[in-house]
């Protein structure tokens, strides 16, 4: 039973953590980030409120775990970075689109996107993840000048596609297939990763 205090109770087993995550995911999908309390999730999972803090630390930690338990963009990006560098832009975009378009893995990601503005601290967590897992890893793969700027330009375009398609639902991007989107945006993504061209010196008279 949910006593709310957790006094005198020991942490639950491995199934308890999964039970909490399942309850949290359902709550967040139904009510959004701001509309859910830790106490509600504890009641849904039929566990002490103290167990949520024990396993996840805070509401932000629980939300992050609930999202990544079913869909972790960082893992998708890491896998996409392996392979032929020539196909890297198409691979990252396609794999992320597959993740977001899937009803199971995409639902919590769309909830996360819609609720980022409700908690600046959680938005900071997402920013740190993007800086480390996408910009940082991509920078390590690039050569030439301004590698981090080029990686950031690439990430900005990916983020713009995600927001346009899944948050704003702007047409025709919202209804295009993954193949159509890759074909449309791959050239610009590829160009953003190229090192800057050196201008030839001016000719003397």
XYZ file of N, CA, C and O in Angstrom:
820
model
N 0.835 -1.191 0.000
C 0.000 0.000 0.000
C 0.873 1.246 0.000
O 2.001 1.247 0.436
N 0.301 2.360 -0.447
C 1.049 3.594 -0.537
C 0.849 4.395 0.729
O -0.194 4.984 0.955
N 1.863 4.432 1.577
C 1.752 5.172 2.815
C 2.166 6.617 2.657
O 1.841 7.456 3.478
N 2.920 6.927 1.587
C 3.340 8.288 1.322
C 4.612 8.664 2.046
O 5.307 9.596 1.673
N 4.967 7.995 3.140
C 6.149 8.376 3.888
C 7.333 7.468 3.615
O 8.479 7.893 3.628
N 7.065 6.157 3.395
C 8.140 5.210 3.140
C 8.878 4.820 4.392
O 9.870 4.109 4.327
N 8.447 5.286 5.593
C 9.160 5.008 6.828
C 9.057 3.524 7.177
O 7.973 2.945 7.175
N 10.202 2.932 7.469
C 10.217 1.551 7.898
C 10.135 0.549 6.771
O 10.069 -0.643 7.024
N 10.156 1.027 5.533
C 10.050 0.114 4.396
C 11.369 0.076 3.644
O 12.039 1.097 3.472
N 11.732 -1.075 3.170
C 12.959 -1.235 2.405
C 12.641 -1.068 0.922
O 11.501 -1.265 0.492
N 13.629 -0.678 0.118
C 13.394 -0.544 -1.322
C 12.880 -1.846 -1.918
O 13.255 -2.936 -1.488
N 12.029 -1.719 -2.934
C 11.450 -2.897 -3.568
C 12.452 -3.600 -4.457
O 13.609 -3.191 -4.595
N 11.996 -4.693 -5.067
C 12.841 -5.479 -5.943
C 12.913 -4.883 -7.327
O 12.379 -3.805 -7.600
N 13.578 -5.596 -8.258
C 13.722 -5.095 -9.626
C 12.390 -4.825 -10.310
O 12.285 -3.916 -11.122
N 11.363 -5.620 -9.999
C 10.079 -5.415 -10.634
C 9.419 -4.131 -10.157
O 8.592 -3.544 -10.862
N 9.770 -3.646 -8.959
C 9.191 -2.417 -8.431
C 9.591 -1.225 -9.280
O 8.763 -0.363 -9.597
N 10.833 -1.167 -9.677
C 11.296 -0.057 -10.514
C 10.558 -0.034 -11.845
O 10.125 1.016 -12.317
N 10.424 -1.205 -12.457
C 9.686 -1.274 -13.712
C 8.234 -0.905 -13.558
O 7.643 -0.267 -14.438
N 7.645 -1.289 -12.439
C 6.251 -0.951 -12.158
C 6.074 0.556 -12.041
O 5.104 1.125 -12.547
N 7.024 1.205 -11.377
C 6.970 2.661 -11.251
C 7.102 3.320 -12.625
O 6.377 4.265 -12.955
N 8.041 2.829 -13.444
C 8.236 3.405 -14.772
C 6.994 3.251 -15.640
O 6.615 4.174 -16.368
N 6.346 2.099 -15.579
C 5.129 1.893 -16.358
C 4.041 2.872 -15.940
O 3.353 3.466 -16.784
N 3.880 3.041 -14.631
C 2.860 3.970 -14.129
C 3.204 5.409 -14.503
O 2.325 6.187 -14.896
N 4.471 5.763 -14.401
C 4.893 7.117 -14.739
C 4.678 7.403 -16.220
O 4.192 8.480 -16.593
N 5.021 6.444 -17.068
C 4.865 6.656 -18.504
C 3.394 6.875 -18.859
O 3.065 7.778 -19.639
N 2.509 6.078 -18.273
C 1.085 6.248 -18.551
C 0.593 7.607 -18.074
O -0.189 8.271 -18.760
N 1.020 8.022 -16.905
C 0.595 9.314 -16.358
C 1.098 10.475 -17.205
O 0.355 11.405 -17.523
N 2.377 10.440 -17.555
C 2.942 11.531 -18.332
C 2.284 11.632 -19.709
O 2.040 12.733 -20.208
N 2.008 10.505 -20.322
C 1.357 10.518 -21.636
C -0.063 11.064 -21.540
O -0.537 11.746 -22.449
N -0.749 10.763 -20.441
C -2.143 11.187 -20.295
C -2.267 12.642 -19.865
O -3.136 13.375 -20.362
N -1.397 13.093 -18.942
C -1.592 14.396 -18.310
C -0.481 15.394 -18.559
O -0.591 16.551 -18.140
N 0.586 14.988 -19.245
C 1.688 15.904 -19.462
C 2.605 15.987 -18.251
O 2.277 15.519 -17.161
N 3.736 16.628 -18.457
C 4.740 16.696 -17.385
C 4.245 17.521 -16.200
O 4.333 17.115 -15.043
N 3.695 18.714 -16.495
C 3.280 19.605 -15.422
C 2.064 19.136 -14.651
O 1.858 19.533 -13.502
N 1.247 18.296 -15.265
C 0.010 17.874 -14.628
C 0.129 16.623 -13.774
O -0.877 16.105 -13.287
N 1.339 16.124 -13.599
C 1.548 14.873 -12.865
C 2.359 15.151 -11.610
O 3.314 15.929 -11.638
N 1.984 14.501 -10.508
C 2.755 14.592 -9.275
C 3.381 13.240 -8.955
O 2.896 12.187 -9.394
N 4.433 13.287 -8.175
C 5.083 12.048 -7.740
C 4.127 11.210 -6.898
O 4.135 9.979 -6.961
N 3.284 11.866 -6.118
C 2.339 11.139 -5.278
C 1.336 10.350 -6.120
O 0.966 9.221 -5.788
N 0.883 10.946 -7.240
C -0.051 10.238 -8.130
C 0.602 8.995 -8.718
O -0.027 7.932 -8.812
N 1.851 9.139 -9.146
C 2.543 7.998 -9.736
C 2.744 6.899 -8.704
O 2.575 5.711 -8.989
N 3.107 7.276 -7.474
C 3.274 6.289 -6.413
C 1.975 5.549 -6.146
O 1.963 4.326 -5.942
N 0.858 6.291 -6.156
C -0.443 5.656 -5.924
C -0.790 4.700 -7.054
O -1.294 3.592 -6.816
N -0.535 5.111 -8.303
C -0.811 4.237 -9.447
C 0.011 2.949 -9.377
O -0.469 1.867 -9.738
N 1.256 3.090 -8.955
C 2.154 1.924 -8.885
C 1.966 1.131 -7.603
O 2.562 0.058 -7.452
N 1.174 1.677 -6.660
C 0.916 1.028 -5.371
C 2.225 0.793 -4.606
O 2.484 -0.297 -4.104
N 3.035 1.848 -4.527
C 4.286 1.791 -3.785
C 4.394 3.027 -2.910
O 3.672 4.013 -3.083
N 5.318 2.979 -1.956
C 5.586 4.143 -1.119
C 6.152 5.276 -1.964
O 6.959 5.056 -2.878
N 5.767 6.479 -1.624
C 6.288 7.657 -2.313
C 7.809 7.728 -2.201
O 8.492 8.163 -3.132
N 8.354 7.287 -1.064
C 9.800 7.350 -0.852
C 10.571 6.516 -1.873
O 11.730 6.816 -2.177
N 9.935 5.469 -2.417
C 10.634 4.634 -3.392
C 10.925 5.395 -4.685
O 11.915 5.113 -5.361
N 10.070 6.352 -5.050
C 10.306 7.119 -6.259
C 11.579 7.950 -6.137
O 12.381 8.020 -7.061
N 11.763 8.561 -4.958
C 12.984 9.327 -4.717
C 14.194 8.408 -4.624
O 15.288 8.748 -5.085
N 13.988 7.227 -4.056
C 15.098 6.272 -3.910
C 15.622 5.844 -5.281
O 16.834 5.801 -5.507
N 14.730 5.539 -6.198
C 15.130 5.034 -7.512
C 15.529 6.146 -8.486
O 16.452 5.970 -9.290
N 14.808 7.288 -8.436
C 14.950 8.274 -9.511
C 15.372 9.659 -9.030
O 15.679 10.519 -9.857
N 15.357 9.901 -7.743
C 15.845 11.159 -7.213
C 14.857 12.299 -7.240
O 14.657 12.997 -6.253
N 14.202 12.521 -8.369
C 13.302 13.658 -8.522
C 12.298 13.358 -9.633
O 12.405 12.345 -10.331
N 11.372 14.265 -9.793
C 10.399 14.120 -10.872
C 11.093 14.180 -12.232
O 10.748 13.430 -13.155
N 12.068 15.054 -12.367
C 12.812 15.137 -13.628
C 13.544 13.834 -13.913
O 13.576 13.363 -15.046
N 14.156 13.254 -12.880
C 14.841 11.990 -13.069
C 13.905 10.872 -13.466
O 14.220 10.042 -14.320
N 12.724 10.859 -12.867
C 11.732 9.847 -13.200
C 11.231 10.027 -14.624
O 11.076 9.053 -15.372
N 10.979 11.271 -15.015
C 10.492 11.538 -16.362
C 11.526 11.117 -17.399
O 11.202 10.483 -18.407
N 12.785 11.456 -17.148
C 13.851 11.077 -18.073
C 13.958 9.569 -18.195
O 14.107 9.023 -19.296
N 13.866 8.863 -17.059
C 13.948 7.401 -17.081
C 12.746 6.796 -17.784
O 12.867 5.815 -18.514
N 11.563 7.374 -17.577
C 10.350 6.852 -18.206
C 10.420 6.985 -19.713
O 9.951 6.121 -20.457
N 11.021 8.074 -20.193
C 11.161 8.275 -21.635
C 12.218 7.343 -22.206
O 11.989 6.634 -23.184
N 13.402 7.329 -21.586
C 14.503 6.546 -22.149
C 14.290 5.054 -22.003
O 14.923 4.269 -22.700
N 13.392 4.645 -21.110
C 13.136 3.212 -20.961
C 12.510 2.630 -22.212
O 12.685 1.453 -22.519
N 11.750 3.446 -22.944
C 11.098 2.932 -24.142
C 11.708 3.487 -25.421
O 11.556 2.903 -26.483
N 12.400 4.622 -25.321
C 12.960 5.236 -26.507
C 14.125 6.124 -26.102
O 13.918 7.122 -25.424
N 15.307 5.779 -26.507
C 16.481 6.555 -26.132
C 17.159 7.081 -27.389
O 17.910 6.358 -28.046
N 16.905 8.366 -27.745
C 17.530 8.914 -28.956
C 19.038 8.851 -28.919
O 19.683 8.730 -29.969
N 19.635 8.944 -27.726
C 21.090 8.898 -27.631
C 21.640 7.576 -28.160
O 22.680 7.541 -28.833
N 20.959 6.478 -27.859
C 21.402 5.183 -28.348
C 21.253 5.089 -29.869
O 22.098 4.502 -30.550
N 20.177 5.665 -30.396
C 19.974 5.665 -31.842
C 21.084 6.447 -32.527
O 21.633 6.022 -33.552
N 21.421 7.602 -31.958
C 22.475 8.427 -32.534
C 23.815 7.695 -32.492
O 24.579 7.708 -33.463
N 24.093 7.048 -31.368
C 25.362 6.319 -31.232
C 25.488 5.228 -32.285
O 26.559 5.028 -32.875
N 24.390 4.505 -32.531
C 24.433 3.449 -33.556
C 24.595 4.041 -34.952
O 25.304 3.496 -35.796
N 23.923 5.174 -35.182
C 23.966 5.782 -36.514
C 25.349 6.343 -36.830
O 25.734 6.431 -38.005
N 26.117 6.707 -35.814
C 27.448 7.253 -36.041
C 28.422 6.197 -36.545
O 29.466 6.532 -37.121
N 28.110 4.933 -36.328
C 28.946 3.858 -36.844
C 28.591 3.597 -38.305
O 27.428 3.616 -38.684
N 29.573 3.336 -39.091
C 29.295 3.034 -40.490
C 29.949 4.039 -41.419
O 30.785 4.859 -41.026
N 29.549 3.970 -42.674
C 30.128 4.800 -43.722
C 29.852 6.277 -43.447
O 28.697 6.691 -43.352
N 30.905 7.110 -43.324
C 30.688 8.535 -43.069
C 29.868 9.221 -44.156
O 29.163 10.190 -43.885
N 29.950 8.721 -45.395
C 29.229 9.360 -46.491
C 27.719 9.306 -46.292
O 26.994 10.192 -46.737
N 27.240 8.250 -45.631
C 25.801 8.114 -45.417
C 25.337 8.545 -44.047
O 24.197 8.280 -43.658
N 26.213 9.241 -43.300
C 25.898 9.610 -41.922
C 24.669 10.503 -41.797
O 23.779 10.213 -40.974
N 24.527 11.586 -42.558
C 23.352 12.443 -42.400
C 22.037 11.707 -42.640
O 21.086 11.823 -41.862
N 21.993 10.928 -43.727
C 20.774 10.172 -44.019
C 20.478 9.157 -42.929
O 19.325 8.959 -42.540
N 21.522 8.514 -42.405
C 21.350 7.463 -41.410
C 20.798 8.021 -40.095
O 19.874 7.453 -39.511
N 21.367 9.126 -39.636
C 20.890 9.720 -38.391
C 19.450 10.178 -38.539
O 18.597 9.912 -37.674
N 19.145 10.901 -39.617
C 17.788 11.405 -39.799
C 16.789 10.265 -39.926
O 15.730 10.277 -39.286
N 17.107 9.260 -40.733
C 16.177 8.160 -40.932
C 15.924 7.396 -39.625
O 14.780 7.087 -39.287
N 16.992 7.103 -38.878
C 16.827 6.336 -37.642
C 16.012 7.110 -36.610
O 15.209 6.534 -35.875
N 16.217 8.421 -36.527
C 15.434 9.220 -35.589
C 13.971 9.308 -36.020
O 13.066 9.274 -35.178
N 13.729 9.416 -37.315
C 12.344 9.457 -37.802
C 11.629 8.145 -37.491
O 10.455 8.151 -37.089
N 12.315 7.034 -37.683
C 11.721 5.737 -37.356
C 11.369 5.674 -35.875
O 10.296 5.202 -35.483
N 12.250 6.183 -35.034
C 12.016 6.184 -33.586
C 10.810 7.033 -33.220
O 9.949 6.618 -32.441
N 10.726 8.224 -33.792
C 9.630 9.141 -33.454
C 8.310 8.715 -34.089
O 7.238 8.971 -33.519
N 8.357 8.087 -35.258
C 7.120 7.694 -35.937
C 6.489 6.450 -35.331
O 5.280 6.241 -35.486
N 7.273 5.624 -34.664
C 6.730 4.405 -34.071
C 5.770 4.762 -32.936
O 6.099 5.567 -32.066
N 4.554 4.200 -32.923
C 3.572 4.552 -31.884
C 4.059 4.266 -30.470
O 3.710 4.999 -29.538
N 4.861 3.225 -30.290
C 5.310 2.855 -28.946
C 6.450 3.751 -28.486
O 6.407 4.346 -27.406
N 7.500 3.864 -29.298
C 8.660 4.645 -28.890
C 8.459 6.140 -29.085
O 9.068 6.956 -28.382
N 7.609 6.517 -30.029
C 7.432 7.939 -30.320
C 6.527 8.667 -29.348
O 6.699 9.870 -29.125
N 5.573 7.972 -28.742
C 4.606 8.647 -27.859
C 5.272 9.367 -26.693
O 4.997 10.551 -26.450
N 6.161 8.718 -25.922
C 6.799 9.449 -24.826
C 7.720 10.565 -25.307
O 7.869 11.580 -24.633
N 8.334 10.402 -26.476
C 9.184 11.459 -26.994
C 8.369 12.693 -27.350
O 8.791 13.828 -27.111
N 7.193 12.493 -27.920
C 6.326 13.628 -28.259
C 5.825 14.319 -26.998
O 5.693 15.550 -26.959
N 5.543 13.536 -25.968
C 5.163 14.134 -24.688
C 6.300 14.958 -24.120
O 6.101 16.074 -23.623
N 7.507 14.425 -24.184
C 8.675 15.158 -23.714
C 8.829 16.469 -24.461
O 9.036 17.534 -23.852
N 8.692 16.432 -25.780
C 8.858 17.626 -26.599
C 7.813 18.679 -26.255
O 8.118 19.866 -26.143
N 6.574 18.241 -26.051
C 5.488 19.177 -25.771
C 5.616 19.823 -24.402
O 5.068 20.902 -24.166
N 6.346 19.193 -23.485
C 6.404 19.677 -22.109
C 7.758 20.253 -21.717
O 7.976 20.567 -20.544
N 8.655 20.428 -22.666
C 9.972 20.968 -22.337
C 9.888 22.361 -21.716
O 10.653 22.702 -20.819
N 8.944 23.165 -22.188
C 8.859 24.543 -21.699
C 8.331 24.643 -20.276
O 8.424 25.702 -19.649
N 7.770 23.562 -19.738
C 7.176 23.612 -18.407
C 8.217 23.512 -17.297
O 7.934 23.869 -16.158
N 9.390 23.034 -17.597
C 10.411 22.860 -16.573
C 11.769 23.194 -17.169
O 12.369 22.379 -17.873
N 12.277 24.414 -16.917
C 13.570 24.807 -17.489
C 14.700 23.860 -17.100
O 15.623 23.634 -17.890
N 14.644 23.310 -15.894
C 15.703 22.402 -15.463
C 15.709 21.140 -16.309
O 16.768 20.606 -16.658
N 14.514 20.631 -16.645
C 14.463 19.452 -17.497
C 14.917 19.790 -18.913
O 15.585 18.975 -19.569
N 14.576 20.992 -19.391
C 15.062 21.424 -20.704
C 16.576 21.453 -20.720
O 17.210 21.125 -21.733
N 17.181 21.838 -19.590
C 18.641 21.826 -19.494
C 19.193 20.413 -19.636
O 20.239 20.198 -20.256
N 18.482 19.426 -19.062
C 18.927 18.037 -19.173
C 18.927 17.583 -20.633
O 19.851 16.917 -21.090
N 17.867 17.940 -21.360
C 17.776 17.559 -22.765
C 18.872 18.250 -23.567
O 19.500 17.650 -24.449
N 19.114 19.532 -23.258
C 20.174 20.254 -23.960
C 21.533 19.594 -23.719
O 22.331 19.422 -24.644
N 21.794 19.214 -22.477
C 23.057 18.565 -22.162
C 23.193 17.231 -22.899
O 24.279 16.873 -23.368
N 22.082 16.503 -22.999
C 22.117 15.237 -23.723
C 22.466 15.466 -25.192
O 23.297 14.752 -25.775
N 21.845 16.477 -25.812
C 22.122 16.765 -27.219
C 23.563 17.227 -27.415
O 24.235 16.827 -28.377
N 24.042 18.070 -26.496
C 25.413 18.564 -26.614
C 26.419 17.421 -26.496
O 27.427 17.394 -27.213
N 26.130 16.482 -25.590
C 27.077 15.391 -25.355
C 26.937 14.276 -26.380
O 27.928 13.814 -26.955
N 25.689 13.844 -26.623
C 25.478 12.637 -27.419
C 25.450 12.900 -28.924
O 25.797 12.013 -29.702
N 25.010 14.087 -29.335
C 24.956 14.349 -30.769
C 26.071 15.298 -31.189
O 26.938 14.938 -31.983
N 26.089 16.507 -30.630
C 27.104 17.474 -31.052
C 28.505 16.993 -30.685
O 29.430 17.047 -31.501
N 28.665 16.524 -29.444
C 29.987 16.079 -29.010
C 30.493 14.894 -29.802
O 31.642 14.895 -30.278
N 29.662 13.871 -29.963
C 30.089 12.686 -30.715
C 30.342 13.013 -32.184
O 31.276 12.495 -32.803
N 29.488 13.857 -32.745
C 29.648 14.214 -34.148
C 30.915 15.037 -34.357
O 31.622 14.865 -35.361
N 31.215 15.919 -33.416
C 32.441 16.716 -33.500
C 33.664 15.817 -33.556
O 34.614 16.076 -34.312
N 33.640 14.751 -32.760
C 34.779 13.823 -32.739
C 34.964 13.110 -34.075
O 36.077 12.658 -34.393
N 33.880 12.997 -34.833
C 33.963 12.287 -36.108
C 34.381 13.191 -37.262
O 34.801 12.700 -38.306
N 34.230 14.498 -37.087
C 34.504 15.424 -38.176
C 35.972 15.821 -38.183
O 36.672 15.727 -37.190
N 36.420 16.277 -39.331
C 37.779 16.784 -39.463
C 37.715 18.189 -40.053
O 36.701 18.606 -40.599
N 38.807 18.914 -39.923
C 38.844 20.254 -40.482
C 38.453 21.311 -39.469
O 38.170 21.028 -38.303
N 38.401 22.549 -39.955
C 38.114 23.679 -39.079
C 36.645 23.731 -38.678
O 35.774 23.220 -39.384
N 36.400 24.349 -37.512
C 35.043 24.602 -37.029
C 34.201 23.327 -36.921
O 33.005 23.341 -37.223
N 34.810 22.234 -36.467
C 34.084 20.967 -36.406
C 32.866 21.066 -35.485
O 31.795 20.565 -35.820
N 33.017 21.702 -34.335
C 31.894 21.774 -33.401
C 30.781 22.668 -33.935
O 29.599 22.390 -33.734
N 31.134 23.750 -34.601
C 30.111 24.608 -35.197
C 29.337 23.862 -36.270
O 28.117 24.006 -36.388
N 30.037 23.089 -37.056
C 29.364 22.325 -38.107
C 28.456 21.261 -37.501
O 27.338 21.026 -37.978
N 28.928 20.613 -36.416
C 28.083 19.638 -35.734
C 26.849 20.301 -35.144
O 25.749 19.744 -35.183
N 27.011 21.505 -34.593
C 25.875 22.237 -34.028
C 24.886 22.642 -35.119
O 23.666 22.604 -34.907
N 25.399 23.030 -36.284
C 24.518 23.384 -37.399
C 23.698 22.175 -37.840
O 22.495 22.280 -38.140
N 24.342 21.023 -37.864
C 23.643 19.778 -38.211
C 22.554 19.480 -37.187
O 21.411 19.161 -37.540
N 22.894 19.583 -35.901
C 21.943 19.301 -34.839
C 20.763 20.266 -34.885
O 19.615 19.874 -34.634
N 21.029 21.524 -35.201
C 19.958 22.525 -35.287
C 18.953 22.146 -36.367
O 17.738 22.278 -36.186
N 19.444 21.675 -37.497
C 18.536 21.266 -38.569
C 17.716 20.043 -38.167
O 16.503 19.981 -38.441
N 18.354 19.080 -37.508
C 17.617 17.901 -37.042
C 16.529 18.313 -36.064
O 15.378 17.851 -36.151
N 16.882 19.194 -35.111
C 15.897 19.653 -34.128
C 14.752 20.389 -34.802
O 13.578 20.241 -34.414
N 15.072 21.184 -35.818
C 14.024 21.900 -36.537
C 13.060 20.965 -37.242
O 11.837 21.195 -37.249
N 13.579 19.906 -37.823
C 12.725 18.920 -38.490
C 11.809 18.240 -37.474
O 10.608 18.065 -37.710
N 12.357 17.868 -36.320
C 11.573 17.206 -35.286
C 10.461 18.113 -34.775
O 9.298 17.700 -34.663
N 10.788 19.361 -34.464
C 9.783 20.302 -33.956
C 8.709 20.569 -35.007
O 7.509 20.584 -34.707
N 9.125 20.772 -36.240
C 8.175 21.054 -37.316
C 7.227 19.884 -37.548
O 6.025 20.079 -37.747
N 7.747 18.678 -37.510
C 6.939 17.497 -37.827
C 6.067 17.048 -36.656
O 4.877 16.728 -36.857
N 6.614 17.044 -35.444
C 5.924 16.393 -34.336
C 5.289 17.356 -33.341
O 4.386 16.952 -32.609
N 5.733 18.600 -33.296
C 5.130 19.570 -32.380
C 4.228 20.542 -33.119
O 3.043 20.659 -32.801
N 4.758 21.215 -34.131
C 3.950 22.152 -34.908
C 3.031 21.434 -35.893
O 2.001 21.979 -36.289
N 3.436 20.235 -36.321
C 2.682 19.454 -37.323
C 2.427 20.278 -38.584
O 1.324 20.321 -39.126
N 3.476 20.935 -39.029
C 3.390 21.799 -40.197
C 3.406 20.965 -41.473
O 4.281 20.123 -41.664
N 2.447 21.200 -42.346
C 2.391 20.491 -43.619
C 3.235 21.211 -44.662
O 3.404 22.425 -44.625
N 3.798 20.441 -45.588
C 3.624 19.000 -45.810
C 4.579 18.118 -45.014
O 4.537 16.899 -45.152
N 5.450 18.735 -44.201
C 6.443 17.944 -43.477
C 5.780 16.916 -42.563
O 6.251 15.782 -42.427
N 4.664 17.291 -41.928
C 4.013 16.407 -40.961
C 3.517 15.113 -41.595
O 3.481 14.068 -40.931
N 3.126 15.141 -42.844
C 2.536 13.962 -43.465
C 3.466 13.276 -44.461
O 3.091 12.268 -45.065
N 4.667 13.776 -44.638
C 5.609 13.143 -45.558
C 6.146 11.850 -44.960
O 6.215 11.694 -43.735
N 6.522 10.930 -45.804
C 7.129 9.691 -45.323
C 8.570 9.950 -44.907
O 9.170 10.978 -45.261
N 9.130 8.996 -44.177
C 10.519 9.119 -43.765
C 11.442 9.190 -44.985
O 12.397 9.977 -45.007
N 11.169 8.386 -46.001
C 11.993 8.404 -47.214
C 11.941 9.770 -47.888
O 12.969 10.274 -48.370
N 10.748 10.365 -47.941
C 10.611 11.682 -48.567
C 11.372 12.751 -47.788
O 12.007 13.633 -48.374
N 11.314 12.670 -46.469
C 12.018 13.648 -45.643
C 13.527 13.503 -45.784
O 14.255 14.501 -45.860
N 14.009 12.271 -45.805
C 15.446 12.043 -45.973
C 15.909 12.585 -47.321
O 16.954 13.242 -47.417
N 15.130 12.332 -48.361
C 15.487 12.817 -49.684
C 15.492 14.342 -49.732
O 16.352 14.954 -50.382
N 14.554 14.968 -49.026
C 14.431 16.427 -49.054
C 15.537 17.119 -48.265
O 16.118 18.110 -48.718
N 15.845 16.590 -47.068
C 16.742 17.308 -46.161
C 18.183 16.807 -46.169
O 19.065 17.496 -45.654
N 18.432 15.643 -46.727
C 19.792 15.089 -46.696
C 20.827 16.005 -47.338
O 21.930 16.166 -46.791
N 20.538 16.642 -48.491
C 21.568 17.518 -49.079
C 21.988 18.653 -48.149
O 23.186 18.937 -48.021
N 21.025 19.311 -47.504
C 21.364 20.415 -46.597
C 22.105 19.904 -45.370
O 23.047 20.548 -44.885
N 21.702 18.746 -44.852
C 22.395 18.169 -43.708
C 23.833 17.817 -44.068
O 24.755 18.035 -43.279
N 24.009 17.267 -45.262
C 25.346 16.899 -45.703
C 26.221 18.140 -45.865
O 27.394 18.151 -45.472
N 25.643 19.210 -46.426
C 26.406 20.449 -46.622
C 26.842 21.056 -45.292
O 27.922 21.636 -45.194
N 25.989 20.930 -44.260
C 26.315 21.540 -42.972
C 27.534 20.888 -42.318
O 28.184 21.507 -41.471
N 27.841 19.666 -42.704
C 28.975 18.956 -42.120
C 30.279 19.196 -42.874
O 31.343 18.795 -42.395
N 30.199 19.839 -44.023
C 31.400 20.062 -44.821
C 32.234 21.186 -44.231
O 31.698 22.174 -43.727
N 33.566 21.063 -44.268
C 34.423 22.150 -43.775
C 34.247 23.394 -44.630
O 33.893 23.311 -45.813
N 34.465 24.564 -44.028
C 34.297 25.813 -44.807
C 35.286 25.884 -45.962
O 36.436 25.448 -45.849
N 34.816 26.430 -47.051
C 35.681 26.567 -48.229
C 36.561 27.804 -48.074
O 36.121 28.853 -47.618
N 37.809 27.617 -48.467
C 38.732 28.742 -48.413
C 38.554 29.626 -49.647
O 38.501 29.130 -50.773
N 38.460 30.896 -49.394
C 38.355 31.827 -50.508
C 39.730 32.047 -51.131
O 40.723 32.210 -50.412
N 39.769 32.056 -52.430
C 41.078 32.317 -53.074
C 41.546 33.729 -52.795
O 40.733 34.642 -52.648
N 42.857 33.915 -52.640
C 43.368 35.274 -52.389
C 43.062 36.188 -53.561
O 42.986 35.742 -54.693
N 42.866 37.461 -53.272
C 42.576 38.387 -54.378
C 43.744 38.503 -55.323
O 44.919 38.463 -54.921
N 43.438 38.623 -56.593
C 44.489 38.741 -57.598
C 45.062 40.153 -57.590
O 44.352 41.147 -57.456
N 46.362 40.197 -57.739
C 47.008 41.501 -57.818
C 46.808 42.114 -59.188
O 46.576 41.424 -60.185
N 46.863 43.428 -59.233
C 46.710 44.102 -60.494
C 47.981 43.967 -61.329
O 49.068 44.048 -60.807
